[in-house]
Amino acid sequence: MAEVTVPNFTDVIKQGSNKPAGNDKKRVLIIEDLGEMRIMLKSLMASMGYAKIDVEPSGQGAIKRILEGRYDIVLSDYNLGGSIDGQQILEVTRKTYSLDHSTIFIMITADTAYEAVVSVLEYQPDSYLVKPFPPEAFFRRFNRVVQQKKAFTKLNEARKKQHWDEVQEEAKHIMKHHPNYGSLCLKSIGEALYSKGQYKEAKTHYMLIVQRHKNLAWAHFGIAQCELKLGAIAAAIKNLEQTITLSRHFLSAYDLLADAHEMLEDYASAQAAMKSVLEVSPRSAERSKRLGDLSAKIQDWETAEQAYSRVIRVSRDTANEKVDMYYDHLQAITALIASGADGKKYGEKFKRSLTRLRIIGKASPVAVTNSFRIEVQQYVTRNHMGEAIKSWQTWNRLIKQGKASPLTEAQEYTLKKRLGVL
């Protein structure tokens, strides 16, 4: 990582002395894992009159903060050193509308490769800075973004209220007076037409853009969205593939491509789309789960096990860790063993996953019963009947103690018959 130089804060105060009224009421979040950089960014913002400044060193913590309360400005490092980076924070919070378009989001990175991809990212920051940078560069970029947000104030308010006719009119007005914002305005018009259900008109709008600018990934994606709504699945697939060719970081294109293949019941191609997107963004628990489900559907148990294992790795010790993800993983391992995979190797994986399931699900009788149900199934699959019977005996004792949910008479009879303990 490039060396970070902390500026002379006396000079910083002079450079940022322009303090528009109201800055002291706006909320700022600084996401940065390096202490020196946090101090620098906080001082830069304070010099412009911002007083409500929160700092957060981790991506997971940052997402939690943003989901819990609205911020007017977010300054985020790109590489936070943990399981979540700045781009993922931007993607997650934009998709959930926790950060709307009126929020300023500036990415800060020491990775010069980011410059090569930022223009084709699906979720773009409002601006970015490459470390190290002098204070004057920060102020220059920041003020440029503030001016852009001012120009789009009415449009963003209309978008928030889903007043799509107003969004279109405002976008045309901005284009007329600020032609340098033309691409953003055209994108907003397409979004408005699509949101109104005017899919043919939206498709025509995007196609006219592509005729003039063939390499705009978002325009090809817009066409594909409309084609799917109009039932032209094969054409949509072609445009989604073109979107990905133009921008391999356009993550929603992979999701929609998988949707299109699923509509055609081509689950292997949908699985391939999910594999590809996880090569670009490997830390997405949601996409890993989908890959696991698609793989299970076509009985590719090895890929399913790997995908569910990734879900667990990404989610462990976070608010997203749920018992269901362990059920998926354990079922995939059981099916994998049944298909002839190495029972010893996967038996160890099974034990680790089962142990964690019982730790996080110990207060739930349903989770306890389900954990034993799948453990017995796994032992029976491996023909370890003695272990299966021991597991049932422990399970039955917990049922009697009220720590595991009971079975119906029919379920208990079927299980005992299978174990030969009637």
GROMACS .gro file of C-alpha atoms in nm:
model
  422
    1MET     CA    1   0.000   0.000   0.000
    2ALA     CA    2   0.123   0.349  -0.080
    3GLU     CA    3   0.254   0.555   0.207
    4VAL     CA    4  -0.003   0.790   0.358
    5THR     CA    5   0.118   1.141   0.437
    6VAL     CA    6  -0.076   1.327   0.705
    7PRO     CA    7  -0.097   1.693   0.600
    8ASN     CA    8  -0.016   1.999   0.804
    9PHE     CA    9  -0.355   2.058   0.966
   10THR     CA   10  -0.301   2.436   0.987
   11ASP     CA   11  -0.277   2.443   0.608
   12VAL     CA   12  -0.574   2.210   0.580
   13ILE     CA   13  -0.796   2.450   0.775
   14LYS     CA   14  -0.701   2.734   0.538
   15GLN     CA   15  -0.765   2.522   0.227
   16GLY     CA   16  -1.105   2.406   0.351
   17SER     CA   17  -1.212   2.738   0.496
   18ASN     CA   18  -1.516   2.760   0.268
   19LYS     CA   19  -1.787   2.630   0.503
   20PRO     CA   20  -2.133   2.640   0.347
   21ALA     CA   21  -2.418   2.680   0.595
   22GLY     CA   22  -2.561   2.350   0.707
   23ASN     CA   23  -2.243   2.144   0.687
   24ASP     CA   24  -2.242   2.109   1.066
   25LYS     CA   25  -2.579   1.929   1.048
   26LYS     CA   26  -2.478   1.675   0.783
   27ARG     CA   27  -2.369   1.325   0.882
   28VAL     CA   28  -2.036   1.191   0.755
   29LEU     CA   29  -1.906   0.833   0.771
   30ILE     CA   30  -1.536   0.761   0.721
   31ILE     CA   31  -1.457   0.395   0.650
   32GLU     CA   32  -1.085   0.333   0.679
   33ASP     CA   33  -0.878   0.064   0.850
   34LEU     CA   34  -0.562   0.277   0.884
   35GLY     CA   35  -0.559   0.506   1.187
   36GLU     CA   36  -0.344   0.777   1.022
   37MET     CA   37  -0.575   0.796   0.724
   38ARG     CA   38  -0.882   0.820   0.949
   39ILE     CA   39  -0.727   1.119   1.127
   40MET     CA   40  -0.643   1.286   0.796
   41LEU     CA   41  -0.989   1.240   0.645
   42LYS     CA   42  -1.165   1.351   0.962
   43SER     CA   43  -0.950   1.666   0.972
   44LEU     CA   44  -1.022   1.741   0.607
   45MET     CA   45  -1.397   1.715   0.665
   46ALA     CA   46  -1.382   1.912   0.991
   47SER     CA   47  -1.198   2.192   0.811
   48MET     CA   48  -1.505   2.233   0.587
   49GLY     CA   49  -1.737   2.266   0.883
   50TYR     CA   50  -1.861   1.907   0.913
   51ALA     CA   51  -1.907   1.815   1.278
   52LYS     CA   52  -2.111   1.494   1.281
   53ILE     CA   53  -1.836   1.259   1.171
   54ASP     CA   54  -1.837   0.885   1.246
   55VAL     CA   55  -1.538   0.661   1.177
   56GLU     CA   56  -1.547   0.288   1.113
   57PRO     CA   57  -1.245   0.060   1.050
   58SER     CA   58  -1.430  -0.244   0.908
   59GLY     CA   59  -1.655  -0.306   0.610
   60GLN     CA   60  -1.900  -0.516   0.810
   61GLY     CA   61  -1.929  -0.245   1.074
   62ALA     CA   62  -1.975   0.020   0.805
   63ILE     CA   63  -2.266  -0.163   0.643
   64LYS     CA   64  -2.430  -0.202   0.984
   65ARG     CA   65  -2.396   0.173   1.051
   66ILE     CA   66  -2.537   0.268   0.710
   67LEU     CA   67  -2.831   0.030   0.745
   68GLU     CA   68  -2.912   0.177   1.088
   69GLY     CA   69  -2.894   0.547   1.000
   70ARG     CA   70  -2.877   0.778   0.700
   71TYR     CA   71  -2.549   0.946   0.601
   72ASP     CA   72  -2.506   1.247   0.374
   73ILE     CA   73  -2.143   1.171   0.289
   74VAL     CA   74  -1.943   0.847   0.290
   75LEU     CA   75  -1.566   0.837   0.238
   76SER     CA   76  -1.452   0.477   0.205
   77ASP     CA   77  -1.121   0.306   0.152
   78TYR     CA   78  -1.139   0.048  -0.125
   79ASN     CA   79  -0.928  -0.225   0.036
   80LEU     CA   80  -1.026  -0.251   0.401
   81GLY     CA   81  -0.823  -0.563   0.470
   82GLY     CA   82  -1.123  -0.771   0.584
   83SER     CA   83  -1.390  -0.980   0.416
   84ILE     CA   84  -1.575  -0.674   0.278
   85ASP     CA   85  -1.420  -0.401   0.062
   86GLY     CA   86  -1.537  -0.051  -0.022
   87GLN     CA   87  -1.694  -0.153  -0.353
   88GLN     CA   88  -1.909  -0.412  -0.176
   89ILE     CA   89  -2.022  -0.151   0.076
   90LEU     CA   90  -2.129   0.071  -0.213
   91GLU     CA   91  -2.307  -0.213  -0.393
   92VAL     CA   92  -2.493  -0.347  -0.087
   93THR     CA   93  -2.607  -0.009   0.039
   94ARG     CA   94  -2.715   0.122  -0.302
   95LYS     CA   95  -2.910  -0.197  -0.374
   96THR     CA   96  -3.092  -0.181  -0.040
   97TYR     CA   97  -3.155   0.195  -0.084
   98SER     CA   98  -2.979   0.258   0.248
   99LEU     CA   99  -2.767   0.505   0.051
  100ASP     CA  100  -2.980   0.689  -0.202
  101HIS     CA  101  -2.849   0.889  -0.497
  102SER     CA  102  -2.835   1.210  -0.295
  103THR     CA  103  -2.562   1.066  -0.070
  104ILE     CA  104  -2.206   1.153  -0.170
  105PHE     CA  105  -1.987   0.841  -0.187
  106ILE     CA  106  -1.616   0.889  -0.255
  107MET     CA  107  -1.383   0.591  -0.287
  108ILE     CA  108  -1.024   0.623  -0.168
  109THR     CA  109  -0.773   0.365  -0.281
  110ALA     CA  110  -0.404   0.286  -0.307
  111ASP     CA  111  -0.487   0.040  -0.587
  112THR     CA  112  -0.412   0.217  -0.916
  113ALA     CA  113  -0.589  -0.067  -1.100
  114TYR     CA  114  -0.917   0.075  -0.969
  115GLU     CA  115  -0.877   0.364  -1.215
  116ALA     CA  116  -0.898   0.118  -1.504
  117VAL     CA  117  -1.233  -0.032  -1.396
  118VAL     CA  118  -1.422   0.244  -1.214
  119SER     CA  119  -1.581   0.387  -1.531
  120VAL     CA  120  -1.747   0.054  -1.616
  121LEU     CA  121  -1.852  -0.053  -1.268
  122GLU     CA  122  -2.223  -0.103  -1.221
  123TYR     CA  123  -2.226   0.083  -0.891
  124GLN     CA  124  -1.995   0.375  -0.938
  125PRO     CA  125  -1.878   0.605  -0.660
  126ASP     CA  126  -1.942   0.974  -0.716
  127SER     CA  127  -1.567   1.021  -0.730
  128TYR     CA  128  -1.245   0.852  -0.622
  129LEU     CA  129  -0.896   0.944  -0.510
  130VAL     CA  130  -0.576   0.742  -0.535
  131LYS     CA  131  -0.344   0.753  -0.233
  132PRO     CA  132  -0.133   0.944  -0.155
  133PHE     CA  133  -0.306   1.272  -0.243
  134PRO     CA  134  -0.259   1.633  -0.125
  135PRO     CA  135  -0.544   1.810   0.057
  136GLU     CA  136  -0.605   2.044  -0.237
  137ALA     CA  137  -0.680   1.743  -0.461
  138PHE     CA  138  -0.933   1.620  -0.207
  139PHE     CA  139  -1.106   1.958  -0.183
  140ARG     CA  140  -1.114   1.993  -0.562
  141ARG     CA  141  -1.274   1.651  -0.614
  142PHE     CA  142  -1.511   1.692  -0.323
  143ASN     CA  143  -1.640   2.031  -0.435
  144ARG     CA  144  -1.692   1.900  -0.788
  145VAL     CA  145  -1.915   1.622  -0.649
  146VAL     CA  146  -2.106   1.870  -0.432
  147GLN     CA  147  -2.184   2.077  -0.744
  148GLN     CA  148  -2.304   1.768  -0.929
  149LYS     CA  149  -2.532   1.669  -0.641
  150LYS     CA  150  -2.679   2.019  -0.638
  151ALA     CA  151  -2.761   1.990  -1.008
  152PHE     CA  152  -2.937   1.657  -0.945
  153THR     CA  153  -3.121   1.757  -0.625
  154LYS     CA  154  -3.470   1.774  -0.777
  155LEU     CA  155  -3.414   1.460  -0.985
  156ASN     CA  156  -3.298   1.261  -0.683
  157GLU     CA  157  -3.594   1.379  -0.477
  158ALA     CA  158  -3.830   1.270  -0.755
  159ARG     CA  159  -3.654   0.933  -0.784
  160LYS     CA  160  -3.691   0.879  -0.409
  161LYS     CA  161  -4.065   0.944  -0.435
  162GLN     CA  162  -4.085   0.729  -0.751
  163HIS     CA  163  -4.226   1.022  -0.947
  164TRP     CA  164  -4.090   0.890  -1.273
  165ASP     CA  165  -4.243   1.151  -1.507
  166GLU     CA  166  -4.073   1.419  -1.300
  167VAL     CA  167  -3.744   1.226  -1.315
  168GLN     CA  168  -3.762   1.230  -1.696
  169GLU     CA  169  -3.840   1.600  -1.717
  170GLU     CA  170  -3.570   1.692  -1.469
  171ALA     CA  171  -3.312   1.476  -1.653
  172LYS     CA  172  -3.390   1.659  -1.978
  173HIS     CA  173  -3.359   1.993  -1.800
  174ILE     CA  174  -3.018   1.900  -1.652
  175MET     CA  175  -2.891   1.777  -1.991
  176LYS     CA  176  -2.985   2.108  -2.148
  177HIS     CA  177  -2.803   2.319  -1.888
  178HIS     CA  178  -2.523   2.074  -1.793
  179PRO     CA  179  -2.435   1.869  -2.104
  180ASN     CA  180  -2.137   1.717  -1.921
  181TYR     CA  181  -2.387   1.519  -1.712
  182GLY     CA  182  -2.550   1.375  -2.023
  183SER     CA  183  -2.469   1.010  -1.955
  184LEU     CA  184  -2.615   1.022  -1.603
  185CYS     CA  185  -2.928   1.191  -1.735
  186LEU     CA  186  -2.982   0.937  -2.014
  187LYS     CA  187  -2.939   0.658  -1.761
  188SER     CA  188  -3.202   0.821  -1.536
  189ILE     CA  189  -3.449   0.852  -1.824
  190GLY     CA  190  -3.408   0.482  -1.906
  191GLU     CA  191  -3.460   0.392  -1.540
  192ALA     CA  192  -3.778   0.604  -1.531
  193LEU     CA  193  -3.927   0.447  -1.846
  194TYR     CA  194  -3.852   0.096  -1.718
  195SER     CA  195  -3.993   0.172  -1.372
  196LYS     CA  196  -4.318   0.295  -1.534
  197GLY     CA  197  -4.351  -0.037  -1.715
  198GLN     CA  198  -4.292   0.122  -2.056
  199TYR     CA  199  -4.058  -0.155  -2.165
  200LYS     CA  200  -4.080  -0.098  -2.542
  201GLU     CA  201  -4.012   0.274  -2.501
  202ALA     CA  202  -3.728   0.203  -2.258
  203LYS     CA  203  -3.574  -0.049  -2.497
  204THR     CA  204  -3.590   0.202  -2.783
  205HIS     CA  205  -3.428   0.464  -2.558
  206TYR     CA  206  -3.140   0.232  -2.468
  207MET     CA  207  -3.096   0.116  -2.829
  208LEU     CA  208  -3.058   0.475  -2.949
  209ILE     CA  209  -2.789   0.525  -2.686
  210VAL     CA  210  -2.607   0.209  -2.798
  211GLN     CA  211  -2.616   0.329  -3.159
  212ARG     CA  212  -2.419   0.637  -3.053
  213HIS     CA  213  -2.209   0.477  -2.779
  214LYS     CA  214  -2.156   0.106  -2.843
  215ASN     CA  215  -1.946   0.045  -2.533
  216LEU     CA  216  -2.185   0.162  -2.260
  217ALA     CA  217  -2.239  -0.152  -2.052
  218TRP     CA  218  -2.537  -0.005  -1.863
  219ALA     CA  219  -2.723   0.061  -2.190
  220HIS     CA  220  -2.684  -0.301  -2.304
  221PHE     CA  221  -2.801  -0.409  -1.958
  222GLY     CA  222  -3.104  -0.181  -1.989
  223ILE     CA  223  -3.195  -0.338  -2.322
  224ALA     CA  224  -3.165  -0.685  -2.167
  225GLN     CA  225  -3.391  -0.592  -1.876
  226CYS     CA  226  -3.658  -0.473  -2.118
  227GLU     CA  227  -3.623  -0.781  -2.339
  228LEU     CA  228  -3.680  -1.011  -2.044
  229LYS     CA  229  -3.997  -0.821  -1.955
  230LEU     CA  230  -4.108  -0.849  -2.319
  231GLY     CA  231  -4.040  -1.224  -2.328
  232ALA     CA  232  -3.740  -1.208  -2.563
  233ILE     CA  233  -3.520  -1.429  -2.346
  234ALA     CA  234  -3.263  -1.533  -2.609
  235ALA     CA  235  -3.209  -1.170  -2.711
  236ALA     CA  236  -3.175  -1.070  -2.345
  237ILE     CA  237  -2.907  -1.336  -2.295
  238LYS     CA  238  -2.712  -1.198  -2.590
  239ASN     CA  239  -2.722  -0.843  -2.450
  240LEU     CA  240  -2.627  -0.959  -2.102
  241GLU     CA  241  -2.326  -1.144  -2.243
  242GLN     CA  242  -2.232  -0.822  -2.424
  243THR     CA  243  -2.270  -0.627  -2.099
  244ILE     CA  244  -2.030  -0.864  -1.924
  245THR     CA  245  -1.786  -0.849  -2.216
  246LEU     CA  246  -1.780  -0.470  -2.183
  247SER     CA  247  -1.762  -0.475  -1.804
  248ARG     CA  248  -1.680  -0.792  -1.614
  249HIS     CA  249  -1.753  -0.597  -1.294
  250PHE     CA  250  -2.119  -0.537  -1.387
  251LEU     CA  251  -2.239  -0.784  -1.125
  252SER     CA  252  -2.616  -0.754  -1.180
  253ALA     CA  253  -2.567  -0.864  -1.540
  254TYR     CA  254  -2.453  -1.206  -1.417
  255ASP     CA  255  -2.754  -1.229  -1.183
  256LEU     CA  256  -2.995  -1.142  -1.464
  257LEU     CA  257  -2.815  -1.381  -1.700
  258ALA     CA  258  -2.870  -1.661  -1.450
  259ASP     CA  259  -3.239  -1.556  -1.425
  260ALA     CA  260  -3.273  -1.577  -1.803
  261HIS     CA  261  -3.118  -1.924  -1.821
  262GLU     CA  262  -3.342  -2.040  -1.537
  263MET     CA  263  -3.645  -1.917  -1.732
  264LEU     CA  264  -3.533  -2.155  -2.008
  265GLU     CA  265  -3.470  -2.428  -1.745
  266ASP     CA  266  -3.105  -2.431  -1.849
  267TYR     CA  267  -2.973  -2.471  -1.497
  268ALA     CA  268  -2.619  -2.564  -1.604
  269SER     CA  269  -2.581  -2.229  -1.785
  270ALA     CA  270  -2.733  -2.046  -1.488
  271GLN     CA  271  -2.476  -2.222  -1.268
  272ALA     CA  272  -2.197  -2.112  -1.506
  273ALA     CA  273  -2.312  -1.748  -1.475
  274MET     CA  274  -2.294  -1.771  -1.095
  275LYS     CA  275  -1.948  -1.929  -1.111
  276SER     CA  276  -1.831  -1.640  -1.328
  277VAL     CA  277  -1.966  -1.365  -1.104
  278LEU     CA  278  -1.805  -1.525  -0.798
  279GLU     CA  279  -1.470  -1.511  -0.975
  280VAL     CA  280  -1.517  -1.134  -0.990
  281SER     CA  281  -1.680  -1.087  -0.647
  282PRO     CA  282  -1.596  -1.395  -0.438
  283ARG     CA  283  -1.725  -1.262  -0.105
  284SER     CA  284  -2.095  -1.249  -0.191
  285ALA     CA  285  -2.285  -1.486   0.040
  286GLU     CA  286  -2.607  -1.433  -0.155
  287ARG     CA  287  -2.453  -1.535  -0.488
  288SER     CA  288  -2.266  -1.826  -0.329
  289LYS     CA  289  -2.598  -1.951  -0.190
  290ARG     CA  290  -2.754  -1.928  -0.534
  291LEU     CA  291  -2.462  -2.119  -0.687
  292GLY     CA  292  -2.510  -2.388  -0.423
  293ASP     CA  293  -2.884  -2.413  -0.493
  294LEU     CA  294  -2.833  -2.433  -0.870
  295SER     CA  295  -2.561  -2.694  -0.828
  296ALA     CA  296  -2.786  -2.902  -0.602
  297LYS     CA  297  -3.061  -2.879  -0.864
  298ILE     CA  298  -2.834  -3.043  -1.126
  299GLN     CA  299  -2.681  -3.273  -0.861
  300ASP     CA  300  -2.334  -3.126  -0.893
  301TRP     CA  301  -2.271  -3.191  -0.526
  302GLU     CA  302  -1.902  -3.104  -0.526
  303THR     CA  303  -1.972  -2.751  -0.649
  304ALA     CA  304  -2.272  -2.727  -0.414
  305GLU     CA  305  -2.056  -2.820  -0.114
  306GLN     CA  306  -1.789  -2.565  -0.210
  307ALA     CA  307  -2.051  -2.292  -0.260
  308TYR     CA  308  -2.227  -2.355   0.071
  309SER     CA  309  -1.889  -2.370   0.243
  310ARG     CA  310  -1.812  -2.024   0.105
  311VAL     CA  311  -2.145  -1.894   0.238
  312ILE     CA  312  -2.041  -2.013   0.583
  313ARG     CA  313  -1.692  -1.858   0.560
  314VAL     CA  314  -1.828  -1.520   0.452
  315SER     CA  315  -2.112  -1.514   0.706
  316ARG     CA  316  -1.954  -1.670   1.014
  317ASP     CA  317  -1.958  -1.453   1.327
  318THR     CA  318  -2.178  -1.193   1.156
  319ALA     CA  319  -2.548  -1.110   1.186
  320ASN     CA  320  -2.600  -1.309   0.863
  321GLU     CA  321  -2.492  -1.642   1.012
  322LYS     CA  322  -2.804  -1.864   1.015
  323VAL     CA  323  -2.873  -2.231   1.086
  324ASP     CA  324  -3.017  -2.279   0.735
  325MET     CA  325  -2.677  -2.230   0.572
  326TYR     CA  326  -2.543  -2.523   0.774
  327TYR     CA  327  -2.838  -2.743   0.673
  328ASP     CA  328  -2.755  -2.671   0.308
  329HIS     CA  329  -2.388  -2.755   0.360
  330LEU     CA  330  -2.455  -3.074   0.555
  331GLN     CA  331  -2.709  -3.198   0.299
  332ALA     CA  332  -2.463  -3.132   0.016
  333ILE     CA  333  -2.192  -3.330   0.199
  334THR     CA  334  -2.432  -3.619   0.262
  335ALA     CA  335  -2.529  -3.630  -0.107
  336LEU     CA  336  -2.163  -3.605  -0.206
  337ILE     CA  337  -2.075  -3.905   0.011
  338ALA     CA  338  -2.372  -4.097  -0.128
  339SER     CA  339  -2.241  -4.033  -0.480
  340GLY     CA  340  -1.910  -4.203  -0.393
  341ALA     CA  341  -1.692  -3.917  -0.264
  342ASP     CA  342  -1.424  -3.975   0.002
  343GLY     CA  343  -1.624  -4.046   0.320
  344LYS     CA  344  -1.330  -3.981   0.550
  345LYS     CA  345  -1.245  -3.641   0.398
  346TYR     CA  346  -1.603  -3.519   0.385
  347GLY     CA  347  -1.689  -3.684   0.715
  348GLU     CA  348  -1.449  -3.442   0.886
  349LYS     CA  349  -1.607  -3.147   0.706
  350PHE     CA  350  -1.946  -3.274   0.814
  351LYS     CA  351  -1.841  -3.284   1.180
  352ARG     CA  352  -1.708  -2.927   1.175
  353SER     CA  353  -2.022  -2.790   1.014
  354LEU     CA  354  -2.250  -2.992   1.242
  355THR     CA  355  -2.064  -2.869   1.552
  356ARG     CA  356  -2.109  -2.507   1.449
  357LEU     CA  357  -2.477  -2.565   1.369
  358ARG     CA  358  -2.534  -2.702   1.718
  359ILE     CA  359  -2.352  -2.409   1.877
  360ILE     CA  360  -2.559  -2.139   1.706
  361GLY     CA  361  -2.883  -2.343   1.711
  362LYS     CA  362  -2.865  -2.486   2.064
  363ALA     CA  363  -3.151  -2.268   2.191
  364SER     CA  364  -3.386  -2.389   1.917
  365PRO     CA  365  -3.542  -2.737   1.964
  366VAL     CA  366  -3.624  -2.742   1.590
  367ALA     CA  367  -3.260  -2.673   1.498
  368VAL     CA  368  -3.141  -2.943   1.740
  369THR     CA  369  -3.378  -3.201   1.590
  370ASN     CA  370  -3.281  -3.108   1.236
  371SER     CA  371  -2.912  -3.138   1.324
  372PHE     CA  372  -2.966  -3.495   1.449
  373ARG     CA  373  -3.190  -3.581   1.156
  374ILE     CA  374  -2.915  -3.497   0.909
  375GLU     CA  375  -2.644  -3.659   1.125
  376VAL     CA  376  -2.835  -3.989   1.130
  377GLN     CA  377  -2.889  -3.962   0.754
  378GLN     CA  378  -2.515  -3.910   0.699
  379TYR     CA  379  -2.420  -4.212   0.912
  380VAL     CA  380  -2.675  -4.431   0.732
  381THR     CA  381  -2.539  -4.310   0.396
  382ARG     CA  382  -2.190  -4.419   0.502
  383ASN     CA  383  -2.331  -4.747   0.641
  384HIS     CA  384  -2.210  -4.656   0.992
  385MET     CA  385  -2.521  -4.801   1.157
  386GLY     CA  386  -2.371  -4.819   1.505
  387GLU     CA  387  -2.295  -4.445   1.499
  388ALA     CA  388  -2.641  -4.373   1.354
  389ILE     CA  389  -2.807  -4.563   1.643
  390LYS     CA  390  -2.596  -4.376   1.903
  391SER     CA  391  -2.696  -4.046   1.741
  392TRP     CA  392  -3.065  -4.146   1.757
  393GLN     CA  393  -3.033  -4.242   2.124
  394THR     CA  394  -2.885  -3.901   2.210
  395TRP     CA  395  -3.148  -3.729   1.998
  396ASN     CA  396  -3.432  -3.923   2.167
  397ARG     CA  397  -3.298  -3.830   2.511
  398LEU     CA  398  -3.295  -3.460   2.415
  399ILE     CA  399  -3.652  -3.491   2.284
  400LYS     CA  400  -3.762  -3.626   2.622
  401GLN     CA  401  -3.583  -3.336   2.794
  402GLY     CA  402  -3.762  -3.086   2.569
  403LYS     CA  403  -3.435  -2.969   2.413
  404ALA     CA  404  -3.519  -3.115   2.071
  405SER     CA  405  -3.853  -3.094   1.892
  406PRO     CA  406  -4.046  -3.426   1.889
  407LEU     CA  407  -4.115  -3.648   1.588
  408THR     CA  408  -4.458  -3.768   1.487
  409GLU     CA  409  -4.535  -4.134   1.554
  410ALA     CA  410  -4.503  -4.209   1.184
  411GLN     CA  411  -4.165  -4.032   1.159
  412GLU     CA  412  -4.032  -4.214   1.466
  413TYR     CA  413  -4.152  -4.552   1.335
  414THR     CA  414  -3.988  -4.493   0.994
  415LEU     CA  415  -3.661  -4.388   1.157
  416LYS     CA  416  -3.649  -4.685   1.396
  417LYS     CA  417  -3.728  -4.924   1.113
  418ARG     CA  418  -3.446  -4.780   0.906
  419LEU     CA  419  -3.206  -4.819   1.199
  420GLY     CA  420  -3.331  -5.168   1.283
  421VAL     CA  421  -3.421  -5.081   1.643
  422LEU     CA  422  -3.794  -5.161   1.640
   0.00000   0.00000   0.00000
